[in-house]
Coordinates of C-alpha atoms in Angstrom, one line a residue:
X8 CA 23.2 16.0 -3.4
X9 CA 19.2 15.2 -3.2
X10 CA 17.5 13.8 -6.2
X11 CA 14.3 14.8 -6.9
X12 CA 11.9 12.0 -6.9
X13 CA 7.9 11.8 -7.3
X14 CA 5.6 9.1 -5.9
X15 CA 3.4 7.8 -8.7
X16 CA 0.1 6.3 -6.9
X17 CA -1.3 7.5 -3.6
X18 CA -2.8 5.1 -1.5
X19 CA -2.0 3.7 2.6
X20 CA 1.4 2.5 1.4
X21 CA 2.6 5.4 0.1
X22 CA 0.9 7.8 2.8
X23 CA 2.2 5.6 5.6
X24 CA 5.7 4.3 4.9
X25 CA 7.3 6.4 1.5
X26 CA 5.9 9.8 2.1
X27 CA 7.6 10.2 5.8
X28 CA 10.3 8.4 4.5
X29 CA 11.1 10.5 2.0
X30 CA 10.4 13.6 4.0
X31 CA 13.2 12.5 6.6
X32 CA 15.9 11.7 3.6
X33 CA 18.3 14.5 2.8
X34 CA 19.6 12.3 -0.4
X35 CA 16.1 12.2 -1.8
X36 CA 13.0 14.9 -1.9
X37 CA 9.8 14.9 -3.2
X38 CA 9.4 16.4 -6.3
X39 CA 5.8 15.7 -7.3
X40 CA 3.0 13.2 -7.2
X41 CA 1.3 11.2 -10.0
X42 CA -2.5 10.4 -8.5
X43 CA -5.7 11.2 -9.7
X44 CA -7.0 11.9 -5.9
X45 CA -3.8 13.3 -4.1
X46 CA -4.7 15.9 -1.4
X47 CA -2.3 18.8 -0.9
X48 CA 0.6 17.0 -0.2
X49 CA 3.2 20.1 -0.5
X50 CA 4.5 19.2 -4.0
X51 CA 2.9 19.5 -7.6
X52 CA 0.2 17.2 -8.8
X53 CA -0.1 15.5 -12.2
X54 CA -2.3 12.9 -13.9
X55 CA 0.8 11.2 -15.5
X56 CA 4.2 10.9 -15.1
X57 CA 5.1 12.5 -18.4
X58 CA 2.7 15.7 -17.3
X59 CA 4.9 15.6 -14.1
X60 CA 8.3 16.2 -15.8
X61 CA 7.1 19.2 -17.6
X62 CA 6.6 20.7 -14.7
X63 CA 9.5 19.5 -12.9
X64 CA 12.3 19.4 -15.1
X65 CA 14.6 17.8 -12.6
X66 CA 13.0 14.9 -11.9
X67 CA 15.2 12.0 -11.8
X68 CA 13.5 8.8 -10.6
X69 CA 10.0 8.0 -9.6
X70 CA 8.8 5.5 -7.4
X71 CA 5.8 3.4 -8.1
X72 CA 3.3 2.3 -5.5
X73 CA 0.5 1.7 -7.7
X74 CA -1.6 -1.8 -6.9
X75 CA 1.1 -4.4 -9.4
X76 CA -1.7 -5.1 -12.4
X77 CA -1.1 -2.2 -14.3
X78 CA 2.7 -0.9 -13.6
X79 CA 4.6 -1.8 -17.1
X80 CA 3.1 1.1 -19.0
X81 CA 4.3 3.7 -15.9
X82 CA 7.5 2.0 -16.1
X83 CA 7.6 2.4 -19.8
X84 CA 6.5 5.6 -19.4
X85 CA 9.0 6.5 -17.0
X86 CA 12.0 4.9 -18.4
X87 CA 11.4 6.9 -21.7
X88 CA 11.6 9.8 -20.1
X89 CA 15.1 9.3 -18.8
X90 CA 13.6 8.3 -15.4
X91 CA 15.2 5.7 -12.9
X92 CA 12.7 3.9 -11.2
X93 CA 11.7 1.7 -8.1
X94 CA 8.5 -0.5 -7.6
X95 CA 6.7 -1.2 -4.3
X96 CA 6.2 -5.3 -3.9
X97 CA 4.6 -7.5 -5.6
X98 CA 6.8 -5.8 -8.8
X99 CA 3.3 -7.4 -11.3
X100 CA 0.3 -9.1 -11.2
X101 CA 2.6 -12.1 -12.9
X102 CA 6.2 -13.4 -12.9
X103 CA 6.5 -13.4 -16.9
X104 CA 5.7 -9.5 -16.9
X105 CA 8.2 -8.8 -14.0
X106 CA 10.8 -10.7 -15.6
X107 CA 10.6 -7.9 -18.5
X108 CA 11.1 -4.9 -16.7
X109 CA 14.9 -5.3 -16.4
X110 CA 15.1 -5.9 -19.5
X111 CA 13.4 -2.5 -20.1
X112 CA 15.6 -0.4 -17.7
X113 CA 19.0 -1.8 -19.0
X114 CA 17.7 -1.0 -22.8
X115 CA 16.9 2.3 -21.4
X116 CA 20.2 2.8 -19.6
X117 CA 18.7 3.7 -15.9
X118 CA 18.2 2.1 -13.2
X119 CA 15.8 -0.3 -12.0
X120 CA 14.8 -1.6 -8.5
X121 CA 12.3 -4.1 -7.9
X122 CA 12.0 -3.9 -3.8
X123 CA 11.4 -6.2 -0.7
X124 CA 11.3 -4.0 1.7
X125 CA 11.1 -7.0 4.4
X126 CA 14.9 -8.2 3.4
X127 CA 15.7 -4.5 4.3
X128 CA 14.3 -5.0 8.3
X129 CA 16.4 -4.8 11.1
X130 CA 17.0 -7.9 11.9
X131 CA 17.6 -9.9 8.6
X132 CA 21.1 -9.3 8.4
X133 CA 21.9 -10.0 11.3
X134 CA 20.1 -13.2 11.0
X135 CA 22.2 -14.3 8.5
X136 CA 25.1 -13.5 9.6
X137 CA 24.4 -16.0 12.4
X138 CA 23.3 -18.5 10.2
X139 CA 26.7 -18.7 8.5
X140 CA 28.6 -21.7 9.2
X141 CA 26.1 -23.4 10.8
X142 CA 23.8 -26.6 9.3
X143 CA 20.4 -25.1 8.8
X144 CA 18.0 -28.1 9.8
X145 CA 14.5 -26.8 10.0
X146 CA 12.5 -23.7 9.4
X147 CA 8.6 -22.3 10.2
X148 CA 7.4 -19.2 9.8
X149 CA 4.1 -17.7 10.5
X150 CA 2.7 -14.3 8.7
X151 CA -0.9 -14.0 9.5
X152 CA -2.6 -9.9 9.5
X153 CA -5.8 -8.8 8.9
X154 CA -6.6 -7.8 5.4
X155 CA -9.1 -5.2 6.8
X156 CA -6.5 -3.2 8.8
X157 CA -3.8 -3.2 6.5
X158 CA -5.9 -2.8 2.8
X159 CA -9.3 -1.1 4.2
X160 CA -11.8 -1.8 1.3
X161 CA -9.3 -2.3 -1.4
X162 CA -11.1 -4.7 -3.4
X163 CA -7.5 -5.0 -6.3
X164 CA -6.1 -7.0 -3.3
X165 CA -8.8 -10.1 -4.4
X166 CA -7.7 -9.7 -7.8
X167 CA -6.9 -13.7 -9.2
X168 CA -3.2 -14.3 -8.1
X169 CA -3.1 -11.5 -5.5
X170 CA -4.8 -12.0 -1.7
X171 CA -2.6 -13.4 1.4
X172 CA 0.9 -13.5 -0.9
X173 CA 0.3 -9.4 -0.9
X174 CA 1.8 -9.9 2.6
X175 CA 3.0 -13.7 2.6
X176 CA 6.0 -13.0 -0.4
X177 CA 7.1 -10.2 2.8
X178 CA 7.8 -13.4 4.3
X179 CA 9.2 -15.4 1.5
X180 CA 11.4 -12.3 0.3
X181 CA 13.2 -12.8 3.7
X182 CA 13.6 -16.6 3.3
X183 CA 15.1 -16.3 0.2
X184 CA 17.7 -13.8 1.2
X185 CA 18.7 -16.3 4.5
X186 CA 18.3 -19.7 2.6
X187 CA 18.9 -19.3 -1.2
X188 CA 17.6 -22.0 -3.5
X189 CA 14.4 -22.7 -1.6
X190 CA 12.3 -25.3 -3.2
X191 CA 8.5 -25.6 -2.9
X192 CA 6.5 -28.8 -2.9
X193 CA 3.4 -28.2 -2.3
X194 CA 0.6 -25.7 -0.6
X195 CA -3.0 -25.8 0.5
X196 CA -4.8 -22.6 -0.5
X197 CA -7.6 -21.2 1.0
X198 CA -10.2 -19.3 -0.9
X199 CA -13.1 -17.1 0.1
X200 CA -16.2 -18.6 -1.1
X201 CA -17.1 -15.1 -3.0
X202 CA -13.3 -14.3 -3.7
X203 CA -10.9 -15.0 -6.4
X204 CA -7.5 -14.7 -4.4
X205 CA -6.6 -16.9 -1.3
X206 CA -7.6 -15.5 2.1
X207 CA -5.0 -18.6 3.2
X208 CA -1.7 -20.7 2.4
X209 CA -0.1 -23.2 3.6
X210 CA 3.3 -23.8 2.2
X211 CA 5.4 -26.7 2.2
X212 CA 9.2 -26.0 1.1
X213 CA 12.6 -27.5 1.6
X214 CA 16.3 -26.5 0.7
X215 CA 18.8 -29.7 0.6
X216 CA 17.7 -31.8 3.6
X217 CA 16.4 -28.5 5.3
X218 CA 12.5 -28.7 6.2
X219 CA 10.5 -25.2 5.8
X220 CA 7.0 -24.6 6.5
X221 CA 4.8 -21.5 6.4
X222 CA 1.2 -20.6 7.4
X223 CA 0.2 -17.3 5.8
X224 CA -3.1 -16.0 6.7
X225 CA -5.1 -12.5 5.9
X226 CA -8.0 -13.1 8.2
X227 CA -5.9 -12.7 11.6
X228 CA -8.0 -10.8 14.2
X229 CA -6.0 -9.5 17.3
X230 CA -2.5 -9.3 17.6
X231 CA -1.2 -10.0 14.2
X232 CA 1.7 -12.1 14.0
X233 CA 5.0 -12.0 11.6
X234 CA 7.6 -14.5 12.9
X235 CA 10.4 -16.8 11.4
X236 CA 12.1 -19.8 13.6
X237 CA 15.4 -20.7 12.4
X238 CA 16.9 -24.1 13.6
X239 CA 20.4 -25.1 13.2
X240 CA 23.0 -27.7 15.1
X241 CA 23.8 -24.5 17.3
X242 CA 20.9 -23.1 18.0
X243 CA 17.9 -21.1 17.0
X244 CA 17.1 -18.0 16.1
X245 CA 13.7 -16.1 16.1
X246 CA 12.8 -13.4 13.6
X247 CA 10.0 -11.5 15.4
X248 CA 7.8 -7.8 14.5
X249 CA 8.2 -9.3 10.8
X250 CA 12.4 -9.5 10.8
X251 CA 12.8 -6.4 13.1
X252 CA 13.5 -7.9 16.0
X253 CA 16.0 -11.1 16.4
X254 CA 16.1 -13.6 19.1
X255 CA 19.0 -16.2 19.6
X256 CA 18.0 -18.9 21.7
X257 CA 15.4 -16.6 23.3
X258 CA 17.5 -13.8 23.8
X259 CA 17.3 -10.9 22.0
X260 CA 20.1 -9.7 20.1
X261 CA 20.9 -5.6 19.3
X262 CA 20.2 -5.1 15.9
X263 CA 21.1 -2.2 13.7
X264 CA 18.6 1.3 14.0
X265 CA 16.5 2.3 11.2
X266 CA 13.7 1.7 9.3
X267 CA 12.8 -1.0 6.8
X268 CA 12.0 1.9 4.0
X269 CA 14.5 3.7 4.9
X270 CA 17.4 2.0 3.8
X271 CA 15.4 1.0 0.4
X272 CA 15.5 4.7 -0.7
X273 CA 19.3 4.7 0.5
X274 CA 19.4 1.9 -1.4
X275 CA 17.8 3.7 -4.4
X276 CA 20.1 6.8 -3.8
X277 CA 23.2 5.1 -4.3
X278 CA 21.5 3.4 -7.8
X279 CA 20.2 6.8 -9.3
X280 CA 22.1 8.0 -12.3
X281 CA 24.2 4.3 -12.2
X282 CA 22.1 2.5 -14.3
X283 CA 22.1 -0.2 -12.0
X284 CA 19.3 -2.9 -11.5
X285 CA 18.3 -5.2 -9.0
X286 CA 15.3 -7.4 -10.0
X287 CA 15.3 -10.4 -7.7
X288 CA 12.5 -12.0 -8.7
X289 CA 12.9 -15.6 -6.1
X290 CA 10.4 -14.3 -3.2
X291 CA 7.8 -14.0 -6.3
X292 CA 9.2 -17.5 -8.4
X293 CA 7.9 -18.9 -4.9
X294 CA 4.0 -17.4 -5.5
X295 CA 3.7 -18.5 -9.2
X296 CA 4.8 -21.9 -7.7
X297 CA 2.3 -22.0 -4.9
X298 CA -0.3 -21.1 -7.2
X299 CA 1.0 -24.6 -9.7
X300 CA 1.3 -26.8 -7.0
X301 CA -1.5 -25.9 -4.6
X302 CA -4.6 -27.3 -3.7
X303 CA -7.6 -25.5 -3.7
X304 CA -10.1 -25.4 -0.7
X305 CA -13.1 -23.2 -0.4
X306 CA -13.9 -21.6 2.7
X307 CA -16.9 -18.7 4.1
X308 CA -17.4 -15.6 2.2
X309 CA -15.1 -12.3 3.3
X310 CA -16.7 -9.4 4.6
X311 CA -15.0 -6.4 4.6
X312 CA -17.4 -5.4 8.0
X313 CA -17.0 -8.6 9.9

């Protein structure tokens, strides 16, 4: 059986990753699109999600990849109408908004899921699966890209509480699956001087006696860099290609094929018509905190043309 599914919001996310995902499903079709700008895309346009259904009865579940400041109305929206849905990362602009929408989906009766689509890269679970058993004793991770690459003039991506955690709770959605119960302690975050959202972080974060550090940046030019070092009393392990690739001890281990988004709409197939939900909201708990705790620095002004 296929579900039919729309994509509500159109931008490089969706054109790049759930778009050709969805076309190479055969549990999941598109159905429609919600955008105000969509091109011919091969499916039926609407302005809203309840002008959508009219036209396609069948729908079942939509899938929001809107920027996170406005999504509880579409969700609302969405779950009136009998809808399942799933949410692109960040799930809100806040934790206190996010933290409602389960709430909304298990009122409703459908299902909800709030995605990470890092946790679902190829090598995550095999990371930690190596990691059990053994005594986890420090942990580094650097997640620096270029803001210009992978958001080309989208300006929502400055918004206050937004800027390098876009891409940084990727990282932190990962360390929260391999070491549960991370704590943070402190950060250092960098701000554009004409910005209102960190172009920088620097995290400092510990589970038990476990050191972790992280260096997120949105201003990396060249090779951009997503990588995780694991160390434990028997060995370590690298997360590489940001968790698709793993190294133990410097050799690289096979990891499972396929793609981060799809196994998220697998994922979503098995939840449509359940009424499950999965709302892990710990990779995001970890933002609000970094936001409490941090220090503020300035630094120059960001130019999208630099």
């Amino acid at each position: 059986m296929s579900h039919a599914i729309a994509i509500v919001g159109l931008g490089k996310i969706a054109r790049d990753q759930h778009l050709p995902t969805l076309a190479a499903s055969d549990r999941l079709h598109l159905a429609g699109i919600v955008s105000g700008h969509a091109r011919d895309e091969g499916a039926p346009v609407a302005a809203t999600i309840t002008e959508l259904k009219r036209q396609v009865p069948e729908l079942a579940a939509v899938s929001l990849c809107t920027p996170p400041m406005a999504r509880t109305a579409l969700i609302k929206e969405a779950l009136a109408l009998g809808l399942d849905v799933m949410v692109e990362k960040p799930p809100a602009a806040s934790v206190s908004v996010a933290e409602r929408y389960a709430g909304m989906a298990r009122e409703a009766g459908r299902a909800l899921y709030l995605t990470w689509h890092s946790r679902e890269a190829s090598g995550v679970e095999p990371a930690a699966q190596w990691l059990s058993g053994k005594t986890l004793r420090r942990v580094s991770v650097a997640w620096k890209e270029d803001v210009r690459v992978w958001h080309p003039g989208q300006e929502w991506i400055w918004e206050p509480g937004i800027g390098v955690f876009d891409p940084g709770v990727n990282a932190l959605s990962i360390l929260t699956r391999l070491v549960p119960g991370t704590e943070l302690h402190g950060a250092t975050l960098k701000y554009p001087a004409d910005r209102e959202a960190p172009i920088m972080a620097d995290l400092t974060m510990a589970h038990g006696d476990t050191a972790i550090e992280a260096a997120f940046s949105f201003d990396q030019r060249g090779p951009q860099t997503w990588s995780m070092t694991l160390e434990t009393d028997e060995g370590t392990a690298e997360l590489r290609e940001g968790g698709g690739r793993l190294f133990v001890d410097d050799a690289e281990v096979a990891v499972p094929e396929g793609t981060e988004y799809g196994r998220l709409y697998a994922r979503f197939a098995d939840m449509i018509g359940t009424g499950a939900i999965d709302a892990d909201l710990s990779p995001f708990r970890l933002v609000a905190d970094a936001f409490m705790l941090g220090r503020h620095e300035r630094v120059g002004a960001f130019r999208w043309d630099d």
